[in-house]
Coordinates of C-alpha atoms in Angstrom, one line a residue:
Chain A
X1 CA 39.4 -10.7 98.3
X2 CA 42.2 -9.0 96.6
X3 CA 45.8 -9.6 97.6
X4 CA 45.9 -6.0 98.7
X5 CA 42.9 -6.3 101.0
X6 CA 44.5 -9.5 102.4
X7 CA 47.8 -7.8 103.1
X8 CA 45.8 -5.0 105.0
X9 CA 44.0 -7.7 107.0
X10 CA 47.3 -9.3 108.0
X11 CA 48.9 -5.8 108.7
X12 CA 45.9 -4.9 110.9
X13 CA 45.8 -8.2 112.7
X14 CA 46.6 -8.6 116.3
X15 CA 50.0 -10.3 115.7
X16 CA 50.9 -7.8 113.0
X17 CA 50.3 -4.8 115.1
X18 CA 52.0 -6.3 118.3
X19 CA 55.1 -7.2 116.2
X20 CA 55.2 -3.7 115.0
X21 CA 54.8 -2.0 118.2
X22 CA 56.9 -4.2 120.4
X23 CA 60.3 -2.9 121.0
X24 CA 62.0 -6.5 121.0
X25 CA 59.6 -8.9 119.3
X26 CA 60.7 -7.5 115.9
X27 CA 64.4 -7.8 116.3
X28 CA 64.0 -11.1 118.0
X29 CA 62.1 -12.5 115.1
X30 CA 64.9 -11.0 112.6
X31 CA 67.5 -12.7 114.7
X32 CA 65.9 -16.0 114.5
X33 CA 65.3 -15.5 110.8
X34 CA 69.0 -15.0 110.3
X35 CA 70.1 -18.0 112.5
X36 CA 67.3 -20.2 110.5
X37 CA 69.0 -19.0 107.2
X38 CA 72.4 -20.2 108.5
X39 CA 70.9 -23.7 109.0
X40 CA 68.8 -23.8 105.8
X41 CA 70.6 -21.9 103.1
X42 CA 73.9 -22.5 104.9
X43 CA 73.8 -26.3 105.0
X44 CA 72.0 -26.3 101.5
X45 CA 75.1 -24.3 100.1
X46 CA 77.3 -27.1 101.5
X47 CA 75.3 -29.8 99.5
X48 CA 75.4 -27.8 96.3
X49 CA 79.2 -27.2 96.7
X50 CA 79.6 -30.8 97.3
X51 CA 77.7 -31.6 94.2
X52 CA 79.7 -29.3 92.1
X53 CA 82.9 -30.6 93.5
X54 CA 84.2 -27.6 95.5
X55 CA 84.2 -29.0 99.0
X56 CA 84.3 -32.4 100.7
X57 CA 85.0 -34.4 97.5
X58 CA 85.7 -37.2 99.9
X59 CA 82.3 -37.3 101.4
X60 CA 79.9 -39.7 99.4
X61 CA 77.0 -37.6 97.9
X62 CA 74.4 -40.0 99.1
X63 CA 75.6 -39.6 102.7
X64 CA 75.7 -35.9 102.7
X65 CA 72.3 -35.7 101.1
X66 CA 70.6 -38.0 103.6
X67 CA 72.3 -36.7 106.7
X68 CA 72.0 -32.9 106.1
X69 CA 68.5 -33.0 104.8
X70 CA 66.5 -33.2 108.0
X71 CA 68.5 -30.4 109.6
X72 CA 68.3 -28.0 106.6
X73 CA 64.5 -28.7 106.2
X74 CA 64.1 -27.9 109.8
X75 CA 66.1 -24.8 109.2
X76 CA 63.8 -23.8 106.4
X77 CA 60.7 -24.3 108.5
X78 CA 62.3 -21.8 111.1
X79 CA 63.0 -19.5 108.3
X80 CA 59.8 -19.6 106.6
X81 CA 57.8 -19.2 109.9
X82 CA 59.9 -16.2 111.1
X83 CA 59.8 -14.8 107.5
X84 CA 55.8 -15.1 107.6
X85 CA 55.9 -13.1 110.9
X86 CA 58.0 -10.5 109.4
X87 CA 55.8 -10.1 106.4
X88 CA 52.6 -9.8 108.6
X89 CA 54.4 -7.0 110.4
X90 CA 54.9 -5.1 107.1
X91 CA 52.4 -6.6 104.8
X92 CA 50.7 -3.6 103.3
X93 CA 54.1 -2.0 102.4
X94 CA 55.9 -5.2 101.3
X95 CA 53.2 -6.3 99.0
X96 CA 53.7 -3.4 96.8
X97 CA 57.5 -3.3 97.1
X98 CA 59.3 -4.7 93.9
X99 CA 62.2 -6.0 95.6
X100 CA 60.2 -7.9 98.0
X101 CA 58.2 -9.5 95.0
X102 CA 61.4 -10.3 93.4
X103 CA 62.5 -12.1 96.6
X104 CA 59.3 -14.0 96.4
X105 CA 59.8 -15.1 92.9
X106 CA 63.5 -16.2 93.5
X107 CA 62.1 -18.3 96.5
X108 CA 59.5 -19.9 94.1
X109 CA 62.1 -20.8 91.5
X110 CA 64.5 -22.1 94.1
X111 CA 61.7 -24.1 95.5
X112 CA 60.8 -25.6 92.0
X113 CA 64.5 -26.4 91.5
X114 CA 64.8 -28.2 94.7
X115 CA 61.5 -30.2 94.1
X116 CA 62.7 -31.0 90.7
X117 CA 66.0 -32.1 92.0
X118 CA 64.5 -34.3 94.7
X119 CA 61.9 -36.1 92.2
X120 CA 64.4 -36.5 89.4
X121 CA 67.6 -37.1 91.4
X122 CA 67.3 -37.3 95.1
X123 CA 65.1 -40.5 95.1
X124 CA 67.8 -42.6 93.0
X125 CA 71.0 -41.0 94.4
X126 CA 72.5 -44.4 94.8
X127 CA 72.5 -44.8 91.1
X128 CA 74.6 -41.8 90.2
X129 CA 75.9 -40.6 93.5
X130 CA 79.1 -42.6 93.4
X131 CA 80.1 -41.7 89.8
X132 CA 83.1 -39.7 88.9
X133 CA 81.2 -37.5 86.5
X134 CA 77.8 -36.5 87.6
X135 CA 74.7 -36.1 85.5
X136 CA 74.6 -32.7 84.0
X137 CA 71.0 -32.1 85.4
X138 CA 72.4 -32.6 88.9
X139 CA 75.1 -30.0 88.2
X140 CA 72.6 -27.6 86.7
X141 CA 70.3 -28.0 89.8
X142 CA 73.3 -27.5 92.2
X143 CA 74.3 -24.2 90.5
X144 CA 70.7 -23.1 90.1
X145 CA 70.3 -23.5 93.8
X146 CA 73.5 -21.6 94.7
X147 CA 72.5 -18.7 92.5
X148 CA 68.8 -18.6 93.3
X149 CA 69.2 -18.7 97.1
X150 CA 72.0 -16.2 96.8
X151 CA 69.5 -13.8 95.0
X152 CA 66.9 -14.6 97.7
X153 CA 69.5 -13.6 100.4
X154 CA 70.5 -10.3 98.4
X155 CA 66.9 -9.1 97.6
X156 CA 65.9 -9.9 101.2
X157 CA 68.8 -7.7 102.6
X158 CA 67.7 -5.0 100.2
X159 CA 64.2 -4.7 101.4
X160 CA 65.0 -2.0 104.1
X161 CA 67.1 0.1 101.6
X162 CA 64.5 0.1 98.9
X163 CA 61.4 0.5 100.9
X164 CA 61.1 4.1 100.9
Chain J
X1 CA 92.7 8.5 124.6
X2 CA 89.1 7.4 125.6
X3 CA 87.1 5.2 123.3
X4 CA 84.7 8.1 122.5
X5 CA 87.8 10.2 121.4
X6 CA 89.0 7.2 119.3
X7 CA 85.5 6.7 117.7
X8 CA 85.3 10.5 117.1
X9 CA 88.8 10.4 115.3
X10 CA 87.8 7.4 113.2
X11 CA 84.4 8.9 112.1
X12 CA 86.0 12.2 111.2
X13 CA 89.3 10.9 109.5
X14 CA 89.7 11.5 105.8
X15 CA 88.5 8.0 105.1
X16 CA 85.5 8.1 107.4
X17 CA 84.3 11.3 105.9
X18 CA 84.9 9.8 102.4
X19 CA 82.9 6.8 103.1
X20 CA 80.2 8.7 104.8
X21 CA 79.7 10.8 101.5
X22 CA 79.0 7.9 99.3
X23 CA 75.7 6.8 98.0
X24 CA 73.4 5.0 100.4
X25 CA 73.5 1.9 98.1
X26 CA 77.2 1.5 99.0
X27 CA 76.0 0.9 102.5
X28 CA 73.4 -1.7 101.2
X29 CA 76.4 -3.4 99.1
X30 CA 78.4 -3.6 102.5
X31 CA 75.3 -5.1 104.3
X32 CA 74.9 -7.7 101.5
X33 CA 78.6 -8.6 101.9
X34 CA 78.1 -8.7 105.6
X35 CA 75.3 -11.3 105.4
X36 CA 77.2 -13.3 103.1
X37 CA 80.2 -13.4 105.5
X38 CA 78.1 -14.3 108.4
X39 CA 76.5 -17.3 106.5
X40 CA 79.9 -18.4 105.5
X41 CA 81.0 -18.3 108.9
X42 CA 77.7 -19.9 110.6
X43 CA 77.1 -22.7 107.9
X44 CA 80.5 -24.4 108.7
X45 CA 80.3 -24.0 112.5
X46 CA 76.6 -25.5 112.3
X47 CA 77.9 -28.4 110.1
X48 CA 80.9 -29.2 112.3
X49 CA 78.7 -28.9 115.3
X50 CA 76.4 -31.5 113.8
X51 CA 79.4 -33.7 113.4
X52 CA 80.5 -33.0 117.1
X53 CA 77.1 -34.1 118.3
X54 CA 77.1 -37.2 116.2
X55 CA 74.0 -36.0 114.4
X56 CA 75.4 -35.7 110.8
X57 CA 78.4 -36.8 108.7
X58 CA 79.4 -39.1 111.6
X59 CA 81.3 -41.5 109.2
X60 CA 83.7 -38.9 108.2
X61 CA 87.0 -38.1 109.8
X62 CA 86.4 -34.9 112.0
X63 CA 90.0 -33.2 111.2
X64 CA 89.3 -33.5 107.4
X65 CA 85.8 -31.9 107.5
X66 CA 87.0 -29.2 109.9
X67 CA 90.1 -28.5 107.9
X68 CA 88.2 -28.0 104.6
X69 CA 85.4 -26.0 106.3
X70 CA 87.8 -23.7 108.1
X71 CA 88.7 -22.1 104.8
X72 CA 85.0 -21.0 104.5
X73 CA 85.0 -19.6 107.9
X74 CA 88.1 -17.5 107.6
X75 CA 86.9 -16.4 104.1
X76 CA 83.6 -15.4 105.7
X77 CA 85.4 -13.7 108.6
X78 CA 87.4 -11.5 106.2
X79 CA 84.2 -10.6 104.4
X80 CA 82.7 -9.6 107.8
X81 CA 85.8 -7.6 108.8
X82 CA 85.9 -5.6 105.6
X83 CA 82.2 -5.0 105.2
X84 CA 81.9 -4.3 108.9
X85 CA 84.5 -1.7 108.9
X86 CA 82.8 0.0 106.0
X87 CA 79.6 0.1 107.9
X88 CA 81.1 1.1 111.2
X89 CA 83.8 3.7 110.2
X90 CA 81.6 6.5 108.9
X91 CA 78.9 6.1 111.8
X92 CA 81.3 5.2 114.8
X93 CA 80.0 7.8 117.1
X94 CA 76.4 6.4 116.5
X95 CA 77.7 2.9 117.3
X96 CA 79.5 4.2 120.3
X97 CA 76.3 4.9 122.1
X98 CA 74.6 1.8 121.3
X99 CA 75.0 -0.9 124.0
X100 CA 74.3 -3.7 121.6
X101 CA 77.3 -2.7 119.6
X102 CA 79.5 -3.3 122.5
X103 CA 77.8 -6.7 123.4
X104 CA 78.5 -7.7 119.9
X105 CA 82.0 -6.7 120.0
X106 CA 82.7 -8.6 123.2
X107 CA 80.8 -11.6 121.7
X108 CA 83.1 -11.5 118.7
X109 CA 86.1 -11.6 120.8
X110 CA 84.9 -14.5 122.9
X111 CA 83.8 -16.4 119.7
X112 CA 87.2 -15.8 118.1
X113 CA 89.0 -16.9 121.2
X114 CA 87.0 -20.2 121.5
X115 CA 87.5 -20.6 117.6
X116 CA 91.3 -20.7 117.9
X117 CA 91.5 -22.5 121.2
X118 CA 88.9 -25.1 122.2
X119 CA 87.4 -25.5 118.7
X120 CA 90.6 -25.8 116.9
X121 CA 91.8 -28.3 119.6
X122 CA 88.8 -30.6 119.5
X123 CA 88.4 -30.6 115.8
X124 CA 92.0 -31.9 115.5
X125 CA 91.0 -35.1 117.2
X126 CA 90.0 -38.2 115.2
X127 CA 87.9 -39.5 118.2
X128 CA 87.2 -36.7 120.7
X129 CA 85.6 -37.2 124.0
X130 CA 81.9 -37.2 123.1
X131 CA 80.6 -35.1 125.9
X132 CA 83.6 -32.6 125.6
X133 CA 82.9 -32.4 121.9
X134 CA 79.3 -31.6 122.5
X135 CA 80.0 -29.0 125.1
X136 CA 82.4 -27.3 122.9
X137 CA 79.8 -27.5 120.0
X138 CA 77.2 -25.6 122.2
X139 CA 79.8 -23.0 123.4
X140 CA 80.9 -22.3 119.9
X141 CA 77.3 -22.3 118.4
X142 CA 76.0 -20.1 121.2
X143 CA 78.8 -17.4 120.9
X144 CA 78.4 -17.3 117.0
X145 CA 74.6 -17.3 117.1
X146 CA 74.9 -14.6 119.8
X147 CA 77.0 -12.6 117.4
X148 CA 74.6 -12.9 114.6
X149 CA 71.6 -12.1 116.9
X150 CA 73.4 -9.1 118.3
X151 CA 74.1 -7.8 114.9
X152 CA 70.4 -7.9 113.9
X153 CA 69.5 -6.1 117.1
X154 CA 72.0 -3.2 116.8
X155 CA 69.7 -1.4 114.1
X156 CA 66.7 -1.7 116.4
X157 CA 68.1 -0.2 119.6

Protein backbone atom coordinates (compact mmCIF):
# COMPACT_ATOMS: atom_id res chain seq x y z
CA UNK A 1 0.00 0.00 0.00
CA UNK A 2 1.36 3.43 -0.86
CA UNK A 3 1.81 6.12 1.79
CA UNK A 4 -0.92 8.16 0.11
CA UNK A 5 -3.42 5.32 0.19
CA UNK A 6 -2.59 4.72 3.84
CA UNK A 7 -3.13 8.42 4.62
CA UNK A 8 -6.49 8.24 2.88
CA UNK A 9 -7.43 5.19 4.92
CA UNK A 10 -6.58 7.04 8.14
CA UNK A 11 -8.40 10.18 6.99
CA UNK A 12 -11.57 8.25 6.21
CA UNK A 13 -11.39 6.12 9.36
CA UNK A 14 -14.02 6.52 12.02
CA UNK A 15 -11.66 8.30 14.40
CA UNK A 16 -10.33 10.66 11.72
CA UNK A 17 -13.81 11.62 10.60
CA UNK A 18 -15.21 12.13 14.11
CA UNK A 19 -12.21 14.29 15.09
CA UNK A 20 -12.75 16.52 12.06
CA UNK A 21 -16.47 16.81 12.50
CA UNK A 22 -16.68 17.26 16.27
CA UNK A 23 -16.82 20.85 17.43
CA UNK A 24 -14.75 20.26 20.55
CA UNK A 25 -12.67 17.11 20.05
CA UNK A 26 -10.13 18.75 17.73
CA UNK A 27 -9.32 21.80 19.89
CA UNK A 28 -9.22 19.60 23.01
CA UNK A 29 -6.63 17.34 21.37
CA UNK A 30 -4.73 20.48 20.22
CA UNK A 31 -4.76 21.79 23.79
CA UNK A 32 -3.42 18.51 25.21
CA UNK A 33 -0.77 18.47 22.45
CA UNK A 34 0.44 21.89 23.64
CA UNK A 35 0.48 20.90 27.32
CA UNK A 36 2.35 17.69 26.42
CA UNK A 37 4.85 19.93 24.61
CA UNK A 38 5.46 21.96 27.77
CA UNK A 39 6.33 18.74 29.63
CA UNK A 40 8.34 17.04 26.91
CA UNK A 41 10.22 19.74 25.01
CA UNK A 42 9.94 22.15 27.96
CA UNK A 43 11.67 19.87 30.47
CA UNK A 44 14.13 18.65 27.83
CA UNK A 45 15.15 22.28 27.21
CA UNK A 46 15.97 22.59 30.91
CA UNK A 47 18.28 19.57 30.66
CA UNK A 48 19.90 20.94 27.48
CA UNK A 49 20.34 24.39 29.01
CA UNK A 50 21.89 22.77 32.08
CA UNK A 51 24.30 20.77 29.90
CA UNK A 52 25.47 23.87 28.04
CA UNK A 53 25.72 25.69 31.38
CA UNK A 54 23.05 28.37 30.95
CA UNK A 55 20.83 27.41 33.91
CA UNK A 56 21.06 25.54 37.24
CA UNK A 57 24.85 25.25 37.25
CA UNK A 58 24.59 24.20 40.90
CA UNK A 59 22.46 21.14 40.06
CA UNK A 60 24.58 18.01 39.38
CA UNK A 61 23.99 16.73 35.83
CA UNK A 62 23.34 13.08 36.84
CA UNK A 63 20.63 14.32 39.20
CA UNK A 64 18.73 16.47 36.69
CA UNK A 65 18.99 13.77 33.99
CA UNK A 66 17.72 10.99 36.22
CA UNK A 67 14.93 12.93 37.93
CA UNK A 68 13.44 14.70 34.91
CA UNK A 69 13.74 11.78 32.47
CA UNK A 70 10.51 9.93 33.43
CA UNK A 71 8.47 13.17 33.31
CA UNK A 72 9.70 14.31 29.95
CA UNK A 73 9.30 10.81 28.49
CA UNK A 74 5.71 10.84 29.80
CA UNK A 75 5.30 14.25 28.17
CA UNK A 76 6.59 12.86 24.87
CA UNK A 77 4.10 9.99 25.09
CA UNK A 78 1.25 12.53 25.45
CA UNK A 79 2.61 14.74 22.65
CA UNK A 80 3.09 11.81 20.27
CA UNK A 81 -0.32 10.28 21.00
CA UNK A 82 -2.19 13.57 20.49
CA UNK A 83 0.01 14.36 17.49
CA UNK A 84 -0.97 11.03 15.92
CA UNK A 85 -4.66 11.89 16.42
CA UNK A 86 -4.18 15.33 14.85
CA UNK A 87 -2.41 13.69 11.92
CA UNK A 88 -5.20 11.17 11.37
CA UNK A 89 -7.75 14.02 11.27
CA UNK A 90 -5.88 15.70 8.41
CA UNK A 91 -3.81 12.85 6.98
CA UNK A 92 -4.52 13.29 3.26
CA UNK A 93 -3.60 17.01 3.27
CA UNK A 94 -0.68 16.73 5.70
CA UNK A 95 1.10 13.88 3.92
CA UNK A 96 1.62 16.14 0.89
CA UNK A 97 2.46 19.29 2.83
CA UNK A 98 6.20 20.13 2.68
CA UNK A 99 6.29 21.91 6.06
CA UNK A 100 4.72 18.87 7.75
CA UNK A 101 7.30 16.57 6.15
CA UNK A 102 10.04 18.92 7.40
CA UNK A 103 8.54 18.68 10.87
CA UNK A 104 8.62 14.88 10.67
CA UNK A 105 12.23 14.96 9.47
CA UNK A 106 13.28 17.24 12.37
CA UNK A 107 11.51 14.89 14.83
CA UNK A 108 13.47 11.94 13.38
CA UNK A 109 16.78 13.87 13.61
CA UNK A 110 15.99 15.00 17.16
CA UNK A 111 15.10 11.42 18.07
CA UNK A 112 18.34 10.04 16.63
CA UNK A 113 20.28 12.77 18.49
CA UNK A 114 18.53 11.84 21.76
CA UNK A 115 19.11 8.10 21.25
CA UNK A 116 22.77 8.73 20.45
CA UNK A 117 23.13 10.87 23.60
CA UNK A 118 21.48 8.21 25.77
CA UNK A 119 23.61 5.33 24.49
CA UNK A 120 26.90 7.19 24.27
CA UNK A 121 26.63 9.52 27.30
CA UNK A 122 23.45 8.94 29.29
CA UNK A 123 24.45 5.51 30.56
CA UNK A 124 27.83 6.54 31.97
CA UNK A 125 26.84 9.99 33.19
CA UNK A 126 28.54 9.28 36.54
CA UNK A 127 31.91 9.32 34.75
CA UNK A 128 31.66 12.75 33.11
CA UNK A 129 28.68 14.44 34.81
CA UNK A 130 30.70 16.05 37.62
CA UNK A 131 33.59 17.35 35.49
CA UNK A 132 34.06 21.11 35.10
CA UNK A 133 34.47 20.83 31.32
CA UNK A 134 32.03 18.52 29.62
CA UNK A 135 32.91 16.27 26.66
CA UNK A 136 32.39 18.03 23.32
CA UNK A 137 29.99 15.30 22.23
CA UNK A 138 27.68 16.15 25.14
CA UNK A 139 27.64 19.85 24.22
CA UNK A 140 26.98 19.03 20.56
CA UNK A 141 24.06 16.78 21.53
CA UNK A 142 22.61 19.48 23.83
CA UNK A 143 22.84 22.27 21.25
CA UNK A 144 21.55 19.87 18.59
CA UNK A 145 18.58 19.03 20.78
CA UNK A 146 17.80 22.72 21.45
CA UNK A 147 17.97 23.60 17.76
CA UNK A 148 16.15 20.54 16.39
CA UNK A 149 13.24 20.68 18.84
CA UNK A 150 12.90 24.42 18.22
CA UNK A 151 12.62 23.66 14.51
CA UNK A 152 9.99 21.00 15.26
CA UNK A 153 7.91 23.56 17.18
CA UNK A 154 8.36 26.24 14.51
CA UNK A 155 7.46 24.00 11.56
CA UNK A 156 4.56 22.60 13.58
CA UNK A 157 3.13 26.05 14.23
CA UNK A 158 3.54 26.95 10.54
CA UNK A 159 1.38 24.03 9.37
CA UNK A 160 -1.94 25.93 9.40
CA UNK A 161 -0.37 28.94 7.63
CA UNK A 162 1.20 26.98 4.82
CA UNK A 163 -1.54 24.42 4.31
CA UNK A 164 -3.48 26.19 1.58
CA UNK B 1 -16.50 53.93 26.96
CA UNK B 2 -17.69 50.34 26.56
CA UNK B 3 -15.26 47.52 25.87
CA UNK B 4 -16.71 47.27 22.34
CA UNK B 5 -15.90 50.93 21.64
CA UNK B 6 -12.42 50.45 23.10
CA UNK B 7 -11.74 47.38 20.96
CA UNK B 8 -13.06 49.23 17.91
CA UNK B 9 -10.71 52.14 18.60
CA UNK B 10 -7.78 49.74 19.02
CA UNK B 11 -8.45 47.90 15.77
CA UNK B 12 -8.99 51.10 13.77
CA UNK B 13 -6.06 52.99 15.27
CA UNK B 14 -3.16 53.88 12.96
CA UNK B 15 -1.10 51.05 14.43
CA UNK B 16 -3.95 48.54 14.22
CA UNK B 17 -4.58 49.32 10.55
CA UNK B 18 -0.84 49.25 9.82
CA UNK B 19 -0.37 45.80 11.41
CA UNK B 20 -3.54 44.54 9.73
CA UNK B 21 -2.14 45.41 6.31
CA UNK B 22 1.05 43.36 6.76
CA UNK B 23 1.68 40.02 5.14
CA UNK B 24 -0.02 36.95 6.65
CA UNK B 25 3.43 35.54 7.43
CA UNK B 26 3.99 38.29 10.02
CA UNK B 27 1.03 36.79 11.82
CA UNK B 28 2.65 33.36 11.59
CA UNK B 29 5.89 34.77 13.03
CA UNK B 30 3.92 36.32 15.90
CA UNK B 31 2.26 32.94 16.48
CA UNK B 32 5.69 31.25 16.65
CA UNK B 33 6.89 33.83 19.18
CA UNK B 34 3.65 33.22 21.08
CA UNK B 35 4.20 29.45 21.31
CA UNK B 36 7.87 30.00 22.28
CA UNK B 37 6.62 32.34 25.01
CA UNK B 38 4.11 29.86 26.41
CA UNK B 39 6.73 27.08 26.49
CA UNK B 40 9.11 29.44 28.34
CA UNK B 41 6.36 30.11 30.90
CA UNK B 42 5.01 26.57 31.24
CA UNK B 43 8.31 24.64 31.38
CA UNK B 44 9.62 26.42 34.53
CA UNK B 45 6.16 26.18 36.15
CA UNK B 46 6.09 22.42 35.44
CA UNK B 47 9.64 22.04 36.79
CA UNK B 48 8.98 24.00 39.99
CA UNK B 49 5.69 22.14 40.46
CA UNK B 50 7.58 18.83 40.30
CA UNK B 51 9.86 20.25 43.00
CA UNK B 52 6.89 21.42 45.10
CA UNK B 53 5.36 17.94 44.82
CA UNK B 54 8.69 16.36 45.74
CA UNK B 55 8.78 14.48 42.42
CA UNK B 56 11.95 16.02 40.99
CA UNK B 57 15.11 17.96 41.97
CA UNK B 58 14.08 17.44 45.60
CA UNK B 59 17.69 17.62 46.86
CA UNK B 60 17.97 21.18 45.53
CA UNK B 61 17.04 24.31 47.51
CA UNK B 62 13.66 25.55 46.29
CA UNK B 63 14.38 29.33 46.42
CA UNK B 64 17.45 28.96 44.19
CA UNK B 65 15.60 26.88 41.59
CA UNK B 66 12.62 29.24 41.62
CA UNK B 67 14.78 32.35 41.39
CA UNK B 68 16.71 31.09 38.35
CA UNK B 69 13.69 29.75 36.53
CA UNK B 70 11.63 32.89 37.19
CA UNK B 71 13.86 34.74 34.70
CA UNK B 72 12.66 32.34 32.01
CA UNK B 73 9.04 32.78 33.10
CA UNK B 74 9.18 36.58 32.75
CA UNK B 75 11.12 36.40 29.50
CA UNK B 76 8.42 34.08 28.18
CA UNK B 77 5.67 36.33 29.51
CA UNK B 78 7.25 39.33 27.80
CA UNK B 79 7.30 37.41 24.50
CA UNK B 80 3.67 36.41 25.06
CA UNK B 81 2.55 40.00 25.67
CA UNK B 82 4.35 41.47 22.64
CA UNK B 83 3.35 38.72 20.20
CA UNK B 84 -0.13 38.51 21.72
CA UNK B 85 -0.71 42.23 21.17
CA UNK B 86 0.48 41.92 17.55
CA UNK B 87 -2.06 39.14 17.02
CA UNK B 88 -4.84 40.87 18.95
CA UNK B 89 -4.67 44.53 17.84
CA UNK B 90 -5.54 44.19 14.14
CA UNK B 91 -8.40 41.77 14.94
CA UNK B 92 -9.67 43.22 18.24
CA UNK B 93 -13.35 43.21 17.21
CA UNK B 94 -13.12 39.60 16.09
CA UNK B 95 -11.84 38.64 19.54
CA UNK B 96 -14.41 40.80 21.32
CA UNK B 97 -17.20 38.48 20.21
CA UNK B 98 -15.26 35.32 21.10
CA UNK B 99 -16.24 34.04 24.57
CA UNK B 100 -13.06 31.95 24.90
CA UNK B 101 -10.97 35.11 24.44
CA UNK B 102 -12.57 36.56 27.58
CA UNK B 103 -12.11 33.30 29.48
CA UNK B 104 -8.43 33.35 28.52
CA UNK B 105 -8.08 36.97 29.63
CA UNK B 106 -9.55 36.24 33.09
CA UNK B 107 -7.41 33.10 33.39
CA UNK B 108 -4.28 35.17 32.62
CA UNK B 109 -5.22 37.72 35.29
CA UNK B 110 -5.85 34.94 37.82
CA UNK B 111 -2.61 33.12 36.89
CA UNK B 112 -0.59 36.33 37.19
CA UNK B 113 -2.18 37.14 40.54
CA UNK B 114 -1.30 33.69 41.94
CA UNK B 115 2.18 33.99 40.38
CA UNK B 116 3.10 37.17 42.26
CA UNK B 117 1.37 36.17 45.51
CA UNK B 118 1.07 32.49 46.57
CA UNK B 119 3.65 31.10 44.10
CA UNK B 120 6.25 33.74 44.96
CA UNK B 121 5.60 33.28 48.68
CA UNK B 122 5.87 29.46 48.72
CA UNK B 123 8.93 29.27 46.45
CA UNK B 124 10.87 31.63 48.76
CA UNK B 125 10.74 29.05 51.55
CA UNK B 126 13.50 26.52 52.11
CA UNK B 127 11.12 23.99 53.65
CA UNK B 128 7.52 24.82 52.81
CA UNK B 129 4.63 22.89 54.30
CA UNK B 130 4.32 19.94 51.87
CA UNK B 131 0.54 20.06 51.51
CA UNK B 132 0.50 23.80 51.06
CA UNK B 133 3.27 23.47 48.46
CA UNK B 134 1.32 20.81 46.56
CA UNK B 135 -1.91 22.80 46.69
CA UNK B 136 -0.24 25.92 45.32
CA UNK B 137 1.47 23.86 42.61
CA UNK B 138 -1.90 22.47 41.55
CA UNK B 139 -3.53 25.92 41.46
CA UNK B 140 -0.61 27.45 39.51
CA UNK B 141 -0.45 24.56 37.02
CA UNK B 142 -4.21 24.52 36.50
CA UNK B 143 -4.37 28.25 35.79
CA UNK B 144 -1.42 28.34 33.35
CA UNK B 145 -2.51 25.12 31.61
CA UNK B 146 -5.95 26.70 31.41
CA UNK B 147 -4.46 29.77 29.74
CA UNK B 148 -2.65 27.59 27.18
CA UNK B 149 -5.73 25.46 26.60
CA UNK B 150 -8.02 28.47 26.16
CA UNK B 151 -5.48 29.97 23.79
CA UNK B 152 -5.60 26.88 21.61
CA UNK B 153 -9.41 26.93 21.74
CA UNK B 154 -9.87 30.55 20.59
CA UNK B 155 -9.24 29.77 16.94
CA UNK B 156 -11.84 27.02 16.86
CA UNK B 157 -14.82 28.84 18.37
